[in-house]
Amino acid sequence: MVNSASDSVLKVSNLTKDFSGIRAVNNVSFELNSGAITAVIGPNGAGKTTLYNLISGHLAPTSGSVKLENKEIVGLTPNLIVQAGIGRSFQITSIFPNLTVAQNIRVAVISLQRKQFDFWTKVQQDRSLNQAVKDILELVGIEALAQNPVNLLSHGDRSLVEIAIILALKPRLILLDEPTAGMSREEAQKIVQLIKQLQQATGCTFLITEHDLEVVFNLAESIIVMHQGQILLQGDCQAVSDSPEVRRVYLGT
Ligand SMILES: Nc1ncnc2c1ncn2[C@@H]1O[C@H](COP(=O)(O)OP(=O)(O)O)[C@@H](O)[C@H]1O
Ligand SMILES: [Mg+2]
């Protein structure tokens, strides 16, 4: 990897999305630096999930541009955007509940390798496939869950499997929409630790939405505050917690 910390991975420019009568995302522009963890926060209805859906190709913008490493991705299908290098939870590679954790990861690795697949080297492929599955289980720290069917896992462990499946697709940017939603404090802490570890181990760039500000301040180097579809402020934890405007939006005064 030759990326320096200041390289831009994602560049969103003047992105707007109208639903009938509602401008859910309003002229949003920002850049994500390579390897950084950035959080998007804002009250319910601020436009966070819509922004994600625009980046991942699940929604088409009314106007604006999204560039991944300088290539325009607006107009690509969600599938092609995954292949281009953006991983996202709850995407097309949904979990197969009756398969084991290892089998689910295997399916994701195969879907990535399918293009290079050559039956003459099948044995070799199988070995590298097994190794790839093992590496991912280790990376996420879920080796002990490998043989468990996914539908018997706790909510927290299921989220770990989802992250493992995202990693199997070898993304350079990972979008996580409220990864700790519905979790106990302990489970949420585990996810936060894991994301930090993954950042170190993989060099991936992360964009995370999260409503728990404690989690956000613990995790993110940069925070984008959204309100009514617009970016109210982008800055570090200090800038966000010092901002009277942010406080006004959160406290509703
Ligand atoms: N598919 C849709 N059709 C119409 N309005 C939508 C749709 N999705 C979101 N909205 C509206 O867009 C605004 C932003 O929603 P959303 O992106 O879900 O916000 P957040 O994730 O920050 O809570 C809200 O007013 C919401 O009601
Ligand atoms: Mg949302």
mmCIF file of C-alpha atoms and ligand atoms in Angstrom:
data_model
loop_
_atom_site.group_PDB
_atom_site.id
_atom_site.type_symbol
_atom_site.label_atom_id
_atom_site.label_comp_id
_atom_site.label_asym_id
_atom_site.label_seq_id
_atom_site.Cartn_x
_atom_site.Cartn_y
_atom_site.Cartn_z
ATOM 1 C CA MET A 1 0.000 0.000 0.000
ATOM 2 C CA VAL A 2 1.413 3.304 -1.029
ATOM 3 C CA ASN A 3 -1.491 5.410 0.171
ATOM 4 C CA SER A 4 -0.496 8.207 2.462
ATOM 5 C CA ALA A 5 -2.893 9.345 5.155
ATOM 6 C CA SER A 6 -3.964 12.329 3.109
ATOM 7 C CA ASP A 7 -5.091 10.366 0.033
ATOM 8 C CA SER A 8 -8.750 10.724 -0.640
ATOM 9 C CA VAL A 9 -10.657 7.450 -1.030
ATOM 10 C CA LEU A 10 -14.154 8.828 -1.421
ATOM 11 C CA LYS A 11 -15.176 12.196 -2.733
ATOM 12 C CA VAL A 12 -18.827 13.179 -2.466
ATOM 13 C CA SER A 13 -19.727 16.388 -4.296
ATOM 14 C CA ASN A 14 -22.971 18.363 -4.161
ATOM 15 C CA LEU A 15 -25.011 15.242 -3.550
ATOM 16 C CA THR A 16 -28.779 15.786 -3.417
ATOM 17 C CA LYS A 17 -31.697 13.375 -3.083
ATOM 18 C CA ASP A 18 -35.327 14.410 -3.313
ATOM 19 C CA PHE A 19 -38.191 12.176 -2.322
ATOM 20 C CA SER A 20 -41.657 13.452 -3.151
ATOM 21 C CA GLY A 21 -41.587 16.788 -1.376
ATOM 22 C CA ILE A 22 -38.622 16.009 0.891
ATOM 23 C CA ARG A 23 -35.006 16.914 0.196
ATOM 24 C CA ALA A 24 -33.519 14.090 2.272
ATOM 25 C CA VAL A 25 -29.923 14.878 1.263
ATOM 26 C CA ASN A 26 -29.205 18.484 0.381
ATOM 27 C CA ASN A 27 -26.051 19.475 -1.489
ATOM 28 C CA VAL A 28 -23.708 17.335 0.610
ATOM 29 C CA SER A 29 -19.944 17.429 -0.078
ATOM 30 C CA PHE A 30 -17.123 15.754 1.838
ATOM 31 C CA GLU A 31 -14.015 13.643 1.355
ATOM 32 C CA LEU A 32 -12.777 10.594 3.229
ATOM 33 C CA ASN A 33 -9.060 10.153 3.752
ATOM 34 C CA SER A 34 -7.516 6.759 3.227
ATOM 35 C CA GLY A 35 -7.475 4.645 6.375
ATOM 36 C CA ALA A 36 -9.523 7.030 8.506
ATOM 37 C CA ILE A 37 -12.596 6.265 10.599
ATOM 38 C CA THR A 38 -15.251 8.907 10.016
ATOM 39 C CA ALA A 39 -18.636 9.000 11.753
ATOM 40 C CA VAL A 40 -21.830 10.505 10.413
ATOM 41 C CA ILE A 41 -24.114 11.670 13.197
ATOM 42 C CA GLY A 42 -27.332 13.650 13.346
ATOM 43 C CA PRO A 43 -30.852 13.335 14.705
ATOM 44 C CA ASN A 44 -33.407 10.899 13.257
ATOM 45 C CA GLY A 45 -34.393 11.909 9.760
ATOM 46 C CA ALA A 46 -31.172 13.886 9.190
ATOM 47 C CA GLY A 47 -30.491 11.926 5.988
ATOM 48 C CA LYS A 48 -27.741 9.536 7.134
ATOM 49 C CA THR A 49 -29.220 6.316 5.755
ATOM 50 C CA THR A 50 -30.226 8.031 2.514
ATOM 51 C CA LEU A 51 -26.629 9.248 2.125
ATOM 52 C CA TYR A 52 -25.440 5.643 2.568
ATOM 53 C CA ASN A 53 -27.931 4.380 0.016
ATOM 54 C CA LEU A 54 -26.690 6.962 -2.477
ATOM 55 C CA ILE A 55 -23.066 5.938 -1.962
ATOM 56 C CA SER A 56 -23.819 2.201 -2.172
ATOM 57 C CA GLY A 57 -25.984 2.552 -5.270
ATOM 58 C CA HIS A 58 -29.237 1.469 -3.631
ATOM 59 C CA LEU A 59 -30.673 4.889 -4.492
ATOM 60 C CA ALA A 60 -29.961 7.163 -7.444
ATOM 61 C CA PRO A 61 -29.184 10.767 -6.535
ATOM 62 C CA THR A 62 -31.252 13.645 -7.893
ATOM 63 C CA SER A 63 -27.926 15.334 -8.612
ATOM 64 C CA GLY A 64 -24.307 15.252 -7.580
ATOM 65 C CA SER A 65 -21.313 12.983 -7.778
ATOM 66 C CA VAL A 66 -19.673 10.195 -5.779
ATOM 67 C CA LYS A 67 -16.134 9.245 -6.691
ATOM 68 C CA LEU A 68 -14.273 6.226 -5.366
ATOM 69 C CA GLU A 69 -10.553 6.735 -5.905
ATOM 70 C CA ASN A 70 -11.299 9.296 -8.613
ATOM 71 C CA LYS A 71 -13.783 7.103 -10.492
ATOM 72 C CA GLU A 72 -17.412 8.148 -10.725
ATOM 73 C CA ILE A 73 -19.663 5.471 -9.204
ATOM 74 C CA VAL A 74 -23.054 7.191 -9.537
ATOM 75 C CA GLY A 75 -25.084 5.041 -11.925
ATOM 76 C CA LEU A 76 -23.364 1.751 -11.063
ATOM 77 C CA THR A 77 -25.494 -1.046 -9.607
ATOM 78 C CA PRO A 78 -24.980 -1.931 -5.916
ATOM 79 C CA ASN A 79 -23.258 -5.101 -7.056
ATOM 80 C CA LEU A 80 -20.723 -3.257 -9.184
ATOM 81 C CA ILE A 81 -20.123 -0.787 -6.367
ATOM 82 C CA VAL A 82 -19.259 -3.698 -4.052
ATOM 83 C CA GLN A 83 -16.867 -4.975 -6.725
ATOM 84 C CA ALA A 84 -15.392 -1.491 -7.061
ATOM 85 C CA GLY A 85 -14.413 -1.678 -3.396
ATOM 86 C CA ILE A 86 -17.212 -0.403 -1.141
ATOM 87 C CA GLY A 87 -18.447 -2.904 1.437
ATOM 88 C CA ARG A 88 -21.661 -2.341 3.262
ATOM 89 C CA SER A 89 -23.656 -4.155 5.916
ATOM 90 C CA PHE A 90 -27.070 -5.498 4.912
ATOM 91 C CA GLN A 91 -26.045 -5.674 1.279
ATOM 92 C CA ILE A 92 -26.794 -8.284 -1.383
ATOM 93 C CA THR A 93 -24.484 -10.802 0.255
ATOM 94 C CA SER A 94 -27.079 -11.293 2.966
ATOM 95 C CA ILE A 95 -26.449 -13.961 5.552
ATOM 96 C CA PHE A 96 -27.703 -17.513 4.955
ATOM 97 C CA PRO A 97 -29.195 -18.262 8.372
ATOM 98 C CA ASN A 98 -29.084 -22.058 8.109
ATOM 99 C CA LEU A 99 -25.438 -22.208 7.069
ATOM 100 C CA THR A 100 -22.596 -22.096 9.556
ATOM 101 C CA VAL A 101 -20.460 -19.015 10.103
ATOM 102 C CA ALA A 102 -17.578 -20.568 8.134
ATOM 103 C CA GLN A 103 -19.890 -21.564 5.268
ATOM 104 C CA ASN A 104 -21.271 -18.029 5.044
ATOM 105 C CA ILE A 105 -17.775 -16.573 4.817
ATOM 106 C CA ARG A 106 -16.870 -19.238 2.251
ATOM 107 C CA VAL A 107 -19.785 -18.182 0.052
ATOM 108 C CA ALA A 108 -18.612 -14.567 0.176
ATOM 109 C CA VAL A 109 -14.999 -15.492 -0.640
ATOM 110 C CA ILE A 110 -16.176 -17.636 -3.567
ATOM 111 C CA SER A 111 -18.306 -14.810 -4.918
ATOM 112 C CA LEU A 112 -15.180 -12.650 -4.993
ATOM 113 C CA GLN A 113 -12.965 -15.358 -6.517
ATOM 114 C CA ARG A 114 -15.532 -16.550 -9.045
ATOM 115 C CA LYS A 115 -14.038 -14.516 -11.841
ATOM 116 C CA GLN A 116 -10.561 -16.003 -11.395
ATOM 117 C CA PHE A 117 -11.953 -19.514 -10.966
ATOM 118 C CA ASP A 118 -10.257 -22.148 -13.074
ATOM 119 C CA PHE A 119 -11.230 -25.784 -12.562
ATOM 120 C CA TRP A 120 -7.776 -27.063 -13.567
ATOM 121 C CA THR A 121 -6.415 -25.599 -10.391
ATOM 122 C CA LYS A 122 -9.390 -26.577 -8.277
ATOM 123 C CA VAL A 123 -7.395 -28.268 -5.508
ATOM 124 C CA GLN A 124 -5.148 -25.304 -5.177
ATOM 125 C CA GLN A 125 -8.176 -23.014 -5.207
ATOM 126 C CA ASP A 126 -9.752 -25.033 -2.395
ATOM 127 C CA ARG A 127 -6.648 -24.687 -0.294
ATOM 128 C CA SER A 128 -6.440 -20.958 -0.805
ATOM 129 C CA LEU A 129 -10.181 -20.739 -0.203
ATOM 130 C CA ASN A 130 -9.876 -22.532 3.131
ATOM 131 C CA GLN A 131 -6.991 -20.280 4.060
ATOM 132 C CA ALA A 132 -8.936 -17.152 3.113
ATOM 133 C CA VAL A 133 -11.883 -18.262 5.282
ATOM 134 C CA LYS A 134 -9.538 -19.052 8.177
ATOM 135 C CA ASP A 135 -7.795 -15.671 7.859
ATOM 136 C CA ILE A 136 -11.084 -13.811 8.026
ATOM 137 C CA LEU A 137 -12.369 -15.813 11.003
ATOM 138 C CA GLU A 138 -9.137 -14.924 12.798
ATOM 139 C CA LEU A 139 -9.180 -11.290 11.769
ATOM 140 C CA VAL A 140 -12.642 -10.852 13.280
ATOM 141 C CA GLY A 141 -11.887 -13.115 16.241
ATOM 142 C CA ILE A 142 -14.735 -15.547 15.621
ATOM 143 C CA GLU A 143 -12.828 -18.829 15.066
ATOM 144 C CA ALA A 144 -14.775 -20.342 17.976
ATOM 145 C CA LEU A 145 -18.067 -19.657 16.181
ATOM 146 C CA ALA A 146 -16.971 -21.169 12.851
ATOM 147 C CA GLN A 147 -19.148 -24.294 13.001
ATOM 148 C CA ASN A 148 -22.220 -22.649 14.537
ATOM 149 C CA PRO A 149 -25.279 -22.058 12.370
ATOM 150 C CA VAL A 150 -25.781 -18.324 12.023
ATOM 151 C CA ASN A 151 -29.438 -18.432 13.113
ATOM 152 C CA LEU A 152 -28.397 -19.611 16.595
ATOM 153 C CA LEU A 153 -26.039 -16.686 17.230
ATOM 154 C CA SER A 154 -26.705 -13.692 19.478
ATOM 155 C CA HIS A 155 -27.410 -10.343 17.817
ATOM 156 C CA GLY A 156 -23.874 -9.173 18.662
ATOM 157 C CA ASP A 157 -22.182 -12.244 17.208
ATOM 158 C CA ARG A 158 -24.339 -12.024 14.095
ATOM 159 C CA SER A 159 -23.023 -8.512 13.528
ATOM 160 C CA LEU A 160 -19.478 -9.861 13.771
ATOM 161 C CA VAL A 161 -20.334 -12.376 11.048
ATOM 162 C CA GLU A 162 -21.740 -9.585 8.905
ATOM 163 C CA ILE A 163 -18.495 -7.664 9.263
ATOM 164 C CA ALA A 164 -16.574 -10.838 8.379
ATOM 165 C CA ILE A 165 -18.662 -11.222 5.208
ATOM 166 C CA ILE A 166 -17.986 -7.609 4.258
ATOM 167 C CA LEU A 167 -14.237 -8.215 4.716
ATOM 168 C CA ALA A 168 -14.389 -11.350 2.565
ATOM 169 C CA LEU A 169 -15.255 -9.074 -0.365
ATOM 170 C CA LYS A 170 -11.984 -7.173 0.155
ATOM 171 C CA PRO A 171 -13.349 -3.646 0.298
ATOM 172 C CA ARG A 172 -11.248 -0.514 0.592
ATOM 173 C CA LEU A 173 -14.113 1.470 2.113
ATOM 174 C CA ILE A 174 -16.578 -0.004 4.606
ATOM 175 C CA LEU A 175 -19.935 1.630 5.346
ATOM 176 C CA LEU A 176 -21.575 0.654 8.627
ATOM 177 C CA ASP A 177 -25.047 2.009 9.417
ATOM 178 C CA GLU A 178 -25.529 1.974 13.206
ATOM 179 C CA PRO A 179 -23.394 -1.131 13.778
ATOM 180 C CA THR A 180 -24.111 -1.143 17.519
ATOM 181 C CA ALA A 181 -27.893 -0.633 17.297
ATOM 182 C CA GLY A 182 -29.834 -2.867 19.672
ATOM 183 C CA MET A 183 -26.697 -4.107 21.400
ATOM 184 C CA SER A 184 -25.805 -4.335 25.045
ATOM 185 C CA ARG A 185 -23.038 -2.008 26.203
ATOM 186 C CA GLU A 186 -20.655 -4.983 26.284
ATOM 187 C CA GLU A 187 -21.491 -6.061 22.734
ATOM 188 C CA ALA A 188 -21.156 -2.464 21.505
ATOM 189 C CA GLN A 189 -17.708 -2.179 23.122
ATOM 190 C CA LYS A 190 -16.665 -5.347 21.312
ATOM 191 C CA ILE A 191 -17.703 -3.890 17.965
ATOM 192 C CA VAL A 192 -15.839 -0.636 18.668
ATOM 193 C CA GLN A 193 -12.671 -2.539 19.572
ATOM 194 C CA LEU A 194 -13.011 -4.692 16.482
ATOM 195 C CA ILE A 195 -13.403 -1.716 14.144
ATOM 196 C CA LYS A 196 -10.256 -0.137 15.620
ATOM 197 C CA GLN A 197 -8.373 -3.417 15.173
ATOM 198 C CA LEU A 198 -9.591 -3.832 11.609
ATOM 199 C CA GLN A 199 -8.515 -0.311 10.754
ATOM 200 C CA GLN A 200 -5.002 -1.167 11.941
ATOM 201 C CA ALA A 201 -4.882 -4.611 10.352
ATOM 202 C CA THR A 202 -6.448 -3.882 6.967
ATOM 203 C CA GLY A 203 -5.895 -0.163 6.335
ATOM 204 C CA CYS A 204 -9.539 0.050 5.253
ATOM 205 C CA THR A 205 -11.378 3.355 5.412
ATOM 206 C CA PHE A 206 -14.543 3.362 7.533
ATOM 207 C CA LEU A 207 -17.680 5.470 7.392
ATOM 208 C CA ILE A 208 -19.969 4.793 10.329
ATOM 209 C CA THR A 209 -23.317 6.188 11.432
ATOM 210 C CA GLU A 210 -23.980 5.915 15.112
ATOM 211 C CA HIS A 211 -26.393 7.521 17.548
ATOM 212 C CA ASP A 212 -24.391 6.786 20.692
ATOM 213 C CA LEU A 213 -22.053 9.768 20.988
ATOM 214 C CA GLU A 214 -19.821 7.957 23.459
ATOM 215 C CA VAL A 215 -19.154 5.316 20.809
ATOM 216 C CA VAL A 216 -18.554 8.033 18.202
ATOM 217 C CA PHE A 217 -16.056 9.987 20.307
ATOM 218 C CA ASN A 218 -14.270 6.740 21.133
ATOM 219 C CA LEU A 219 -13.910 5.668 17.548
ATOM 220 C CA ALA A 220 -13.949 8.428 14.981
ATOM 221 C CA GLU A 221 -11.117 10.750 14.026
ATOM 222 C CA SER A 222 -13.476 12.887 12.018
ATOM 223 C CA ILE A 223 -17.186 13.524 12.520
ATOM 224 C CA ILE A 224 -19.744 14.748 10.003
ATOM 225 C CA VAL A 225 -22.832 16.223 11.639
ATOM 226 C CA MET A 226 -25.950 16.134 9.479
ATOM 227 C CA HIS A 227 -29.162 18.036 10.066
ATOM 228 C CA GLN A 228 -32.154 18.206 7.746
ATOM 229 C CA GLY A 229 -30.185 16.728 4.860
ATOM 230 C CA GLN A 230 -27.254 19.119 5.122
ATOM 231 C CA ILE A 231 -23.822 18.969 6.697
ATOM 232 C CA LEU A 232 -23.925 21.217 9.728
ATOM 233 C CA LEU A 233 -20.285 20.685 10.624
ATOM 234 C CA GLN A 234 -17.329 18.410 9.943
ATOM 235 C CA GLY A 235 -14.542 18.243 12.498
ATOM 236 C CA ASP A 236 -12.861 16.257 15.242
ATOM 237 C CA CYS A 237 -14.480 15.239 18.541
ATOM 238 C CA GLN A 238 -13.454 18.475 20.217
ATOM 239 C CA ALA A 239 -14.941 20.674 17.497
ATOM 240 C CA VAL A 240 -18.196 18.737 17.603
ATOM 241 C CA SER A 241 -18.594 18.716 21.367
ATOM 242 C CA ASP A 242 -17.703 22.438 21.534
ATOM 243 C CA SER A 243 -20.212 23.450 18.880
ATOM 244 C CA PRO A 244 -23.267 25.332 20.179
ATOM 245 C CA GLU A 245 -25.037 24.567 16.892
ATOM 246 C CA VAL A 246 -24.575 20.815 17.328
ATOM 247 C CA ARG A 247 -25.822 21.045 20.895
ATOM 248 C CA ARG A 248 -28.864 22.968 19.711
ATOM 249 C CA VAL A 249 -29.680 20.304 17.106
ATOM 250 C CA TYR A 250 -29.270 17.454 19.614
ATOM 251 C CA LEU A 251 -31.077 19.102 22.492
ATOM 252 C CA GLY A 252 -33.714 20.573 20.185
ATOM 253 C CA THR A 253 -33.481 24.034 21.701
HETATM 254 N N1 LIG B 1 -37.787 5.918 0.532
HETATM 255 C C1 LIG B 1 -38.178 7.099 1.038
HETATM 256 N N2 LIG B 1 -39.261 7.738 0.554
HETATM 257 C C2 LIG B 1 -39.631 8.944 1.054
HETATM 258 N N3 LIG B 1 -38.993 9.582 2.050
HETATM 259 C C3 LIG B 1 -37.903 8.982 2.574
HETATM 260 C C4 LIG B 1 -37.437 7.721 2.107
HETATM 261 N N4 LIG B 1 -36.312 7.376 2.821
HETATM 262 C C5 LIG B 1 -36.109 8.376 3.693
HETATM 263 N N5 LIG B 1 -37.059 9.343 3.558
HETATM 264 C C6 LIG B 1 -37.113 10.609 4.303
HETATM 265 O O1 LIG B 1 -35.853 11.231 4.156
HETATM 266 C C7 LIG B 1 -35.452 11.843 5.375
HETATM 267 C C8 LIG B 1 -34.112 11.287 5.803
HETATM 268 O O2 LIG B 1 -34.275 9.943 6.230
HETATM 269 P P1 LIG B 1 -33.050 8.992 6.599
HETATM 270 O O3 LIG B 1 -32.038 9.092 5.546
HETATM 271 O O4 LIG B 1 -33.596 7.647 6.913
HETATM 272 O O5 LIG B 1 -32.494 9.671 7.927
HETATM 273 P P2 LIG B 1 -31.604 9.080 9.122
HETATM 274 O O6 LIG B 1 -30.966 7.817 8.669
HETATM 275 O O7 LIG B 1 -30.620 10.172 9.409
HETATM 276 O O8 LIG B 1 -32.536 8.877 10.278
HETATM 277 C C9 LIG B 1 -36.581 11.603 6.362
HETATM 278 O O9 LIG B 1 -37.430 12.726 6.336
HETATM 279 C C10 LIG B 1 -37.269 10.386 5.806
HETATM 280 O O10 LIG B 1 -38.624 10.363 6.175
HETATM 281 MG MG MG B 2 -30.850 5.902 9.534
#
